[in-house]
Short mmCIF file of C-alpha atoms in Angstrom, two decimals:
data_model
loop_
_atom_site.label_atom_id
_atom_site.label_comp_id
_atom_site.label_asym_id
_atom_site.label_seq_id
_atom_site.Cartn_x
_atom_site.Cartn_y
_atom_site.Cartn_z
CA MET A 1 143.78 84.74 146.65
CA GLY A 2 142.24 86.71 149.49
CA THR A 3 140.86 89.30 147.07
CA THR A 4 139.31 86.59 144.90
CA LEU A 5 137.61 84.96 147.86
CA PHE A 6 136.30 88.35 148.96
CA ILE A 7 134.81 89.04 145.53
CA VAL A 8 133.22 85.58 145.43
CA ALA A 9 131.78 86.12 148.89
CA VAL A 10 130.32 89.46 147.87
CA ILE A 11 128.72 87.96 144.74
CA VAL A 12 127.27 85.06 146.72
CA GLY A 13 126.00 87.47 149.35
CA LEU A 14 124.31 89.66 146.74
CA LEU A 15 122.68 86.64 145.10
CA LEU A 16 121.34 85.43 148.42
CA TRP A 17 120.15 88.92 149.30
CA LYS A 18 118.38 89.23 145.94
CA ARG A 19 117.09 85.68 146.01
CA PRO A 20 113.45 85.69 144.82
CA LYS A 21 110.86 85.07 147.49
CA ASP A 22 108.25 82.36 147.17
CA ASP A 23 105.29 84.07 145.45
CA GLY A 24 103.08 81.01 145.41
CA LYS A 25 99.69 80.87 147.10
CA PRO A 26 96.75 78.51 146.48
CA HIS A 27 93.37 79.71 145.19
CA ASN A 28 91.55 82.05 147.55
CA ASP A 29 87.86 81.49 148.30
CA TYR A 30 86.77 83.47 145.21
CA PHE A 31 88.75 81.42 142.72
CA ARG A 32 88.11 78.17 144.58
CA SER A 33 84.40 78.86 144.03
CA LEU A 34 84.94 79.52 140.29
CA GLU A 35 87.00 76.33 140.05
CA SER A 36 84.14 74.40 141.63
CA VAL A 37 81.70 75.84 139.05
CA TYR A 38 84.06 74.86 136.21
CA GLN A 39 84.61 71.31 137.45
CA SER A 40 81.05 70.57 138.58
CA ASN A 41 79.83 71.36 135.05
CA GLY A 42 82.18 68.81 133.53
CA LEU A 43 84.24 71.42 131.68
CA SER A 44 87.62 70.33 130.36
CA GLU A 45 88.73 72.96 127.85
CA PRO A 46 89.75 76.63 128.05
CA ARG A 47 86.64 78.76 128.65
CA LEU A 48 85.92 82.43 129.20
CA ILE A 49 84.07 83.34 132.36
CA ILE A 50 82.28 86.59 133.15
CA ASP A 51 81.39 87.19 136.77
CA GLY A 52 77.83 88.46 136.28
CA GLN A 53 77.58 90.02 139.71
CA ARG A 54 80.82 91.98 139.32
CA LEU A 55 79.73 93.02 135.83
CA ASP A 56 76.52 94.47 137.25
CA GLN A 57 78.40 96.23 140.05
CA ASN A 58 80.71 97.82 137.48
CA ILE A 59 77.78 98.94 135.31
CA ASP A 60 75.99 100.46 138.31
CA SER A 61 79.15 102.21 139.50
CA LEU A 62 79.83 103.75 136.08
CA VAL A 63 76.24 104.91 135.52
CA GLN A 64 76.12 106.43 138.98
CA LYS A 65 79.13 108.58 138.06
CA ILE A 66 78.34 109.66 134.49
CA GLY A 67 74.58 109.10 134.11
CA SER A 68 72.60 106.89 131.74
CA ASP A 69 71.83 109.77 129.38
CA ARG A 70 75.52 110.34 128.60
CA TYR A 71 76.69 106.73 128.46
CA ARG A 72 77.64 105.14 125.12
CA ILE A 73 78.65 101.46 125.24
CA VAL A 74 81.80 100.51 123.30
CA ALA A 75 80.74 97.38 121.43
CA LYS A 76 84.23 96.27 120.40
CA SER A 77 85.15 95.81 124.07
CA LEU A 78 81.97 93.84 124.79
CA PRO A 79 81.59 91.86 121.53
CA SER A 80 78.51 89.78 122.26
CA LEU A 81 74.88 90.56 121.45
CA PRO A 82 73.51 89.20 124.76
CA LEU A 83 76.24 91.05 126.66
CA LEU A 84 75.44 94.31 124.85
CA ARG A 85 71.72 93.85 125.45
CA HIS A 86 72.36 93.19 129.14
CA VAL A 87 74.50 96.31 129.56
CA MET A 88 72.03 98.43 127.57
CA ALA A 89 69.15 97.30 129.78
CA ARG A 90 70.97 97.68 133.09
CA ALA A 91 72.55 101.03 132.17
CA ASN A 92 69.31 102.26 130.56
CA THR A 93 70.96 103.44 127.35
CA ARG A 94 70.46 102.66 123.66
CA LYS A 95 73.77 104.20 122.58
CA LEU A 96 76.53 102.04 121.09
CA MET A 97 79.94 102.72 119.55
CA VAL A 98 80.79 100.21 116.79
CA PHE A 99 84.14 99.65 115.07
CA HIS A 100 83.77 96.70 112.67
CA ARG A 101 81.60 96.53 109.54
CA PRO A 102 80.27 92.94 109.98
CA PHE A 103 79.43 93.71 113.63
CA LEU A 104 77.66 96.88 112.51
CA SER A 105 75.54 94.85 110.10
CA VAL A 106 74.45 92.33 112.73
CA ILE A 107 73.80 94.99 115.38
CA VAL A 108 71.63 97.06 113.02
CA ARG A 109 69.65 93.90 112.23
CA GLU A 110 69.36 92.57 115.80
CA ILE A 111 69.10 95.84 117.79
CA PRO A 112 67.15 98.11 115.42
CA ASP A 113 66.56 100.82 118.03
CA ALA A 114 70.25 101.28 118.83
CA ASP A 115 71.81 104.75 118.46
CA ILE A 116 75.12 103.95 116.74
CA LEU A 117 78.27 106.04 116.45
CA LEU A 118 81.17 104.61 114.45
CA GLY A 119 84.36 104.55 116.50
CA LYS A 120 86.72 104.85 113.55
CA PRO A 121 86.42 106.01 109.94
CA MET A 122 85.25 103.13 107.78
CA PRO A 123 86.92 102.64 104.40
CA ILE A 124 84.42 103.67 101.75
CA ALA A 125 84.44 100.10 100.36
CA ALA A 126 83.24 98.87 103.77
CA VAL A 127 80.46 101.46 103.84
CA LYS A 128 79.35 100.45 100.34
CA ARG A 129 79.34 96.80 101.38
CA PHE A 130 77.22 97.66 104.42
CA TYR A 131 74.55 99.30 102.24
CA LYS A 132 74.78 96.79 99.39
CA ASN A 133 72.25 94.22 100.61
CA LEU A 134 69.84 96.62 102.33
CA THR A 135 66.41 97.45 100.94
CA PRO A 136 65.48 101.14 100.53
CA GLU A 137 63.43 100.91 103.73
CA GLN A 138 66.35 99.32 105.60
CA ILE A 139 68.71 102.01 104.30
CA HIS A 140 66.36 104.72 105.57
CA SER A 141 66.15 103.02 108.97
CA ALA A 142 69.92 102.54 109.20
CA ASN A 143 70.55 106.20 108.40
CA ARG A 144 68.41 107.20 111.36
CA GLN A 145 70.53 104.93 113.59
CA ILE A 146 74.06 105.59 112.39
CA GLN A 147 76.55 108.44 112.69
CA TRP A 148 79.53 107.85 110.39
CA LEU A 149 82.89 109.05 111.72
CA VAL A 150 84.99 111.12 109.32
CA ASP A 151 88.55 112.26 110.04
CA GLY A 152 89.42 114.33 106.97
CA LEU A 153 88.29 115.99 103.75
CA GLU A 154 89.16 113.03 101.52
CA HIS A 155 86.88 110.68 103.44
CA LEU A 156 84.19 113.36 103.58
CA GLU A 157 84.15 113.68 99.81
CA GLU A 158 83.92 109.87 99.44
CA TYR A 159 80.96 109.72 101.81
CA ARG A 160 79.19 112.53 99.94
CA ALA A 161 79.63 110.71 96.65
CA LEU A 162 78.23 107.51 98.12
CA ALA A 163 75.27 109.34 99.68
CA GLN A 164 74.53 110.94 96.30
CA SER A 165 74.62 107.57 94.55
CA LEU A 166 72.20 106.15 97.14
CA ASN A 167 70.10 109.33 97.18
CA VAL A 168 70.27 109.50 100.98
CA THR A 169 71.57 111.87 103.66
CA LEU A 170 74.38 110.50 105.80
CA ARG A 171 74.88 111.75 109.36
CA ILE A 172 78.52 112.76 109.79
CA ASN A 173 80.43 112.97 113.07
CA LEU A 174 83.83 114.67 112.79
CA GLU A 175 86.83 113.17 114.56
CA ILE A 176 88.93 115.86 116.27
CA ASP A 177 92.47 115.69 117.66
CA ILE A 178 92.57 116.82 121.30
CA GLY A 179 96.01 115.50 122.16
CA LEU A 180 96.20 111.82 121.14
CA HIS A 181 97.53 112.68 117.65
CA ARG A 182 95.96 109.65 115.97
CA GLY A 183 94.42 111.61 113.15
CA GLY A 184 91.39 113.82 112.98
CA PHE A 185 90.88 117.55 112.50
CA LYS A 186 93.36 119.79 114.33
CA GLN A 187 92.66 122.97 116.23
CA GLY A 188 93.52 126.04 114.15
CA GLY A 189 93.95 124.07 110.93
CA SER A 190 92.18 124.95 107.69
CA ASP A 191 90.67 121.47 107.18
CA TYR A 192 88.12 121.79 109.97
CA PRO A 193 86.46 125.00 108.69
CA GLU A 194 86.59 123.56 105.17
CA ALA A 195 84.90 120.33 106.30
CA LEU A 196 82.08 122.27 107.95
CA ARG A 197 81.64 124.40 104.82
CA TYR A 198 81.60 121.26 102.69
CA ILE A 199 78.90 119.63 104.83
CA HIS A 200 76.75 122.76 104.81
CA SER A 201 77.08 123.12 101.06
CA HIS A 202 75.89 119.52 100.52
CA THR A 203 72.99 119.33 102.96
CA GLU A 204 71.03 117.09 100.63
CA TYR A 205 73.56 114.33 101.23
CA LEU A 206 75.44 115.21 104.45
CA ALA A 207 74.32 116.32 107.90
CA LEU A 208 76.62 117.23 110.77
CA SER A 209 75.75 115.04 113.77
CA GLY A 210 78.55 116.03 116.16
CA LEU A 211 82.18 115.61 117.15
CA MET A 212 84.32 112.83 118.61
CA GLY A 213 87.53 113.47 120.55
CA TYR A 214 89.42 110.57 122.15
CA GLU A 215 92.05 111.14 124.85
CA PRO A 216 93.24 107.91 126.57
CA HIS A 217 96.73 109.39 126.79
CA ILE A 218 95.54 111.37 129.82
CA ALA A 219 95.21 108.27 132.01
CA LYS A 220 98.24 106.48 130.55
CA MET A 221 100.79 109.27 130.94
CA PRO A 222 104.09 108.40 132.65
CA LEU A 223 103.97 108.88 136.44
CA ALA A 224 100.23 109.48 136.33
CA SER A 225 98.69 111.21 139.34
CA ALA A 226 95.27 112.73 139.94
CA GLU A 227 96.75 116.23 139.69
CA ARG A 228 98.61 115.56 136.44
CA MET A 229 95.61 113.80 134.88
CA ASN A 230 93.30 116.70 135.75
CA LYS A 231 95.75 119.17 134.23
CA ALA A 232 96.01 117.15 131.00
CA LYS A 233 92.26 116.70 130.92
CA SER A 234 91.71 120.46 131.26
CA LYS A 235 93.97 121.01 128.26
CA ALA A 236 92.06 118.40 126.20
CA THR A 237 88.65 119.82 127.12
CA ALA A 238 89.81 123.34 126.26
CA GLN A 239 90.74 122.08 122.81
CA TYR A 240 87.40 120.27 122.51
CA GLN A 241 85.57 123.47 123.47
CA TRP A 242 87.33 125.36 120.66
CA PHE A 243 85.83 122.98 118.08
CA LYS A 244 82.37 123.34 119.64
CA ASP A 245 82.64 127.12 119.78
CA TYR A 246 83.59 127.29 116.12
CA ILE A 247 80.33 125.54 115.18
CA LYS A 248 78.34 127.72 117.57
CA LEU A 249 79.85 130.92 116.17
CA ASN A 250 79.66 130.05 112.47
CA TYR A 251 76.73 127.60 112.23
CA SER A 252 74.45 128.54 115.11
CA ASP A 253 71.40 126.86 113.58
CA THR A 254 73.28 123.55 113.43
CA TYR A 255 74.61 123.99 116.96
CA ARG A 256 71.10 124.31 118.37
CA THR A 257 70.21 120.82 117.17
CA ASN A 258 70.89 117.79 119.33
CA LEU A 259 74.55 117.28 118.38
CA THR A 260 76.59 114.40 119.78
CA PHE A 261 79.77 115.61 121.48
CA ASN A 262 81.47 112.29 122.19
CA GLY A 263 84.63 111.67 124.12
CA ALA A 264 86.41 109.74 126.84
CA GLY A 265 86.73 105.95 126.93
CA SER A 266 87.27 103.53 129.80
CA PRO A 267 90.57 105.11 130.96
CA THR A 268 89.09 108.61 131.33
CA CYS A 269 85.30 108.23 131.55
CA GLN A 270 85.12 108.93 135.27
CA LEU A 271 86.99 112.25 134.89
CA TYR A 272 83.85 113.78 133.35
CA GLN A 273 81.50 113.36 136.31
CA SER A 274 81.08 117.14 136.72
CA ASP A 275 82.26 118.28 133.28
CA ASP A 276 79.69 119.02 130.57
CA THR A 277 82.16 119.66 127.74
CA ILE A 278 81.02 116.37 126.25
CA ASN A 279 77.45 115.05 126.37
CA ASP A 280 78.31 111.53 125.18
CA ILE A 281 80.78 109.38 127.15
CA SER A 282 82.17 106.11 125.78
CA ALA A 283 83.25 103.14 127.91
CA GLY A 284 83.31 99.39 127.56
CA SER A 285 86.42 97.67 128.90
CA SER A 286 86.01 99.10 132.41
CA LEU A 287 82.93 96.90 132.84
CA LEU A 288 85.15 93.78 132.59
CA MET A 289 88.48 95.28 133.69
CA PRO A 290 91.17 93.45 131.68
CA THR A 291 94.68 94.17 132.98
CA ASP A 292 95.46 96.93 130.46
CA PHE A 293 92.87 98.98 132.38
CA ASP A 294 94.36 98.62 135.85
CA LEU A 295 94.62 102.40 136.00
CA LEU A 296 94.43 104.99 138.75
CA SER A 297 91.49 106.68 137.01
CA ILE A 298 89.16 103.61 137.28
CA ARG A 299 90.63 101.79 140.27
CA ASP A 300 87.19 101.26 141.84
CA GLN A 301 86.06 98.84 139.08
CA LYS A 302 86.48 95.10 139.73
CA PRO A 303 87.94 92.43 137.39
CA ALA A 304 85.02 90.47 135.95
CA LEU A 305 86.58 88.51 133.06
CA PHE A 306 88.74 85.40 133.36
CA ILE A 307 90.08 82.54 131.27
CA ALA A 308 89.74 79.17 133.01
CA THR A 309 91.82 76.23 131.80
CA PRO A 310 92.88 72.90 133.35
CA VAL A 311 96.36 71.72 134.28
CA ILE A 312 97.21 68.76 132.06
CA LYS A 313 100.72 68.12 133.39
CA ALA A 314 102.14 68.87 136.85
CA LEU A 315 105.89 68.28 136.91
CA GLY A 316 108.86 69.03 139.10
CA ALA A 317 111.46 71.75 138.63
CA LEU A 318 111.83 73.47 135.28
CA GLU A 319 113.96 71.50 132.82
CA LEU A 320 115.35 73.00 129.63
CA PRO A 321 116.77 70.81 126.88
CA PHE A 322 120.62 70.72 127.02
CA LEU A 323 120.63 72.79 130.24
CA GLU A 324 119.35 70.28 132.78
CA PRO A 325 122.23 70.68 135.31
CA ILE A 326 121.88 74.46 135.31
CA CYS A 327 118.10 74.22 135.68
CA SER A 328 118.38 72.25 138.89
CA LEU A 329 120.59 75.00 140.34
CA LEU A 330 118.18 77.70 139.16
CA ALA A 331 115.26 75.90 140.76
CA ARG A 332 117.12 75.73 144.07
CA TYR A 333 117.87 79.43 143.85
CA ASN A 334 114.40 80.57 142.68
CA PRO A 335 111.50 78.85 144.49
CA ASN A 336 109.14 80.05 141.73
CA TRP A 337 110.85 77.67 139.30
CA GLN A 338 110.44 74.59 141.48
CA ARG A 339 107.29 73.37 139.71
CA SER A 340 106.36 73.17 136.03
CA TYR A 341 102.70 73.17 134.99
CA PHE A 342 101.46 72.66 131.45
CA ILE A 343 97.96 74.00 130.82
CA TYR A 344 95.41 73.25 128.11
CA GLY A 345 95.99 75.93 125.44
CA GLY A 346 97.81 79.18 126.00
CA TYR A 347 99.57 82.12 124.35
CA TRP A 348 96.54 84.33 124.98
CA LYS A 349 96.63 88.04 125.65
CA ALA A 350 96.39 87.21 129.35
CA THR A 351 98.44 86.69 132.50
CA PRO A 352 97.95 84.05 135.21
CA CYS A 353 96.20 85.42 138.29
CA SER A 354 95.29 82.34 140.37
CA PRO A 355 96.86 80.44 141.95
CA GLN A 356 99.28 83.25 142.71
CA GLY A 357 102.92 83.04 141.73
CA LEU A 358 102.52 81.41 138.31
CA SER A 359 104.23 82.95 135.31
CA ASN A 360 105.24 82.28 131.73
CA ASN A 361 108.85 81.31 131.27
CA GLY A 362 110.89 83.30 128.76
CA LEU A 363 113.60 80.64 128.53
CA TYR A 364 111.19 77.83 127.63
CA GLY A 365 109.02 79.92 125.30
CA ARG A 366 105.30 80.23 124.61
CA SER A 367 102.78 77.73 123.23
CA SER A 368 99.17 77.98 122.11
CA ASN A 369 98.85 74.19 122.42
CA GLN A 370 100.09 73.48 125.95
CA GLU A 371 101.71 76.44 127.64
CA LEU A 372 104.28 76.12 130.40
CA LEU A 373 103.74 78.03 133.63
CA THR A 374 106.34 77.87 136.36
CA GLY A 375 105.62 78.30 140.04
CA SER A 376 106.38 77.02 143.50
CA GLY A 377 104.92 74.16 145.45
CA SER A 378 102.98 76.71 147.49
CA SER A 379 100.53 77.03 144.60
CA GLN A 380 99.37 73.51 145.49
CA LEU A 381 98.44 72.62 141.90
CA LYS A 382 97.93 69.12 140.55
CA ILE A 383 96.59 67.76 137.27
CA ASN A 384 92.94 68.60 136.54
CA ASP A 385 93.09 71.65 138.80
CA VAL A 386 92.10 74.91 137.12
CA VAL A 387 94.32 77.91 136.40
CA PHE A 388 92.71 81.33 135.97
CA LEU A 389 94.14 84.11 133.79
CA ARG A 390 93.12 87.73 133.39
CA PRO A 391 93.00 88.93 129.78
CA SER A 392 94.93 92.11 129.00
CA GLN A 393 92.10 93.23 126.71
CA SER A 394 88.59 92.05 126.00
CA GLU A 395 88.00 92.98 122.36
CA ALA A 396 90.23 90.27 120.86
CA VAL A 397 90.11 87.67 123.64
CA LEU A 398 86.31 87.40 123.75
CA LEU A 399 86.34 86.40 120.10
CA GLU A 400 88.88 83.57 120.57
CA PHE A 401 86.66 81.21 122.57
CA GLY A 402 83.26 79.65 122.22
CA GLU A 403 80.26 80.82 124.19
CA ILE A 404 81.04 82.99 127.19
CA LEU A 405 80.04 81.48 130.53
CA VAL A 406 78.19 83.93 132.78
CA VAL A 407 78.53 82.89 136.42
CA ARG A 408 76.11 84.13 139.09
CA ASN A 409 75.63 82.77 142.59
CA ASN A 410 78.14 79.97 142.04
CA GLU A 411 76.50 78.54 138.94
CA ILE A 412 76.52 79.06 135.18
CA ALA A 413 73.50 81.28 134.69
CA GLU A 414 73.84 81.92 130.94
CA GLN A 415 76.05 81.18 127.94
CA TRP A 416 76.51 84.09 125.55
CA PRO A 417 77.75 83.76 121.94
CA HIS A 418 80.23 86.36 120.74
CA LEU A 419 79.58 88.69 117.81
CA ALA A 420 81.59 86.66 115.29
CA GLN A 421 79.29 83.70 116.01
CA SER A 422 76.24 85.96 115.59
CA CYS A 423 77.56 87.12 112.21
CA ILE A 424 77.84 83.52 111.05
CA GLU A 425 74.33 82.73 112.31
CA ASN A 426 72.98 85.74 110.38
CA GLY A 427 74.92 84.92 107.19
CA ILE A 428 76.98 88.12 107.47
CA GLN A 429 80.52 88.09 106.14
#
């Protein structure tokens, strides 16, 4: 009996010692101000908010580090024509990286002076569809704008055949593998020399425009540190240099032209401040800072994108069907289960950020209609109050809502449509 009581006492002691602390806090001044903007404009549905001042600070910070001349904006991470135009103007660059055929069509039409590099190899059917409704003059103009990304000989041959059928010359950028292992030409392999020979034997239809090497694995390695990232980056840039040197050694006339040597991305863009291995640096998400980009390598950038949605039900402790008695005990044990809040909408690629201490509940499950968030009374939430969430990524989330609200100086300064809306407006499918 004594042993049993001792074991019970130990278990109770451990539970009390490990008892969760109250994580709840009400909105700070920043989010209280955003809530006031939301409510004073009569909003009542989930909306996306971009903090325009933070966006500009992030643009300025990035350009200061890498320079306007090397900066290429990743359009998939900022999928809105007004947003792209704003970043292009503030960063003083005309360079875009595009990943989606309908978005390419609308960008070519609406931003005809953009310098466009495809961010992934397009299926040849998509490329044909892009050219299908263009006039000969529009095709000629588009070919001056666009570099098509090619990752292998099979795609290269398809692009040559299409160029021959259109009687045009396509600019080809070769995707190279510098450590990510997501496809592309490999160092020391026979495909890369063969691809260059193929391009130079079909100069009427193909022209080498440069290389693209992507290496986000550097910033997302386990136990990342500045020293380990720099070591991995040195390895990647050495590989990149091998591909450049091969062109320089074997096709010196081509190398002397203005080739695009693209690389980086938001996770690694700032690692190239004093490195000239690449002359074209891609970044997009770091201007809005969704949570997937809370990385050591870009820790100076500020979150600028939020989902705002109202509380439609503010209830007491969490209750689960058939488990009500247990739930009351759990709520007493965990203060962060003492309140249940149902919000308008949900199930987004996002996590609650204000008030602090709110979280999804794995036992209750998720809902895109009215999602449950549990928290403590310290969050001080009631119905009609606003909950803010930080998206984990921008490329999908920005396309899920209506017009994006741009807030500056505590008011809605602009409302920006996303690219899918612009495609519909332009009759592009």
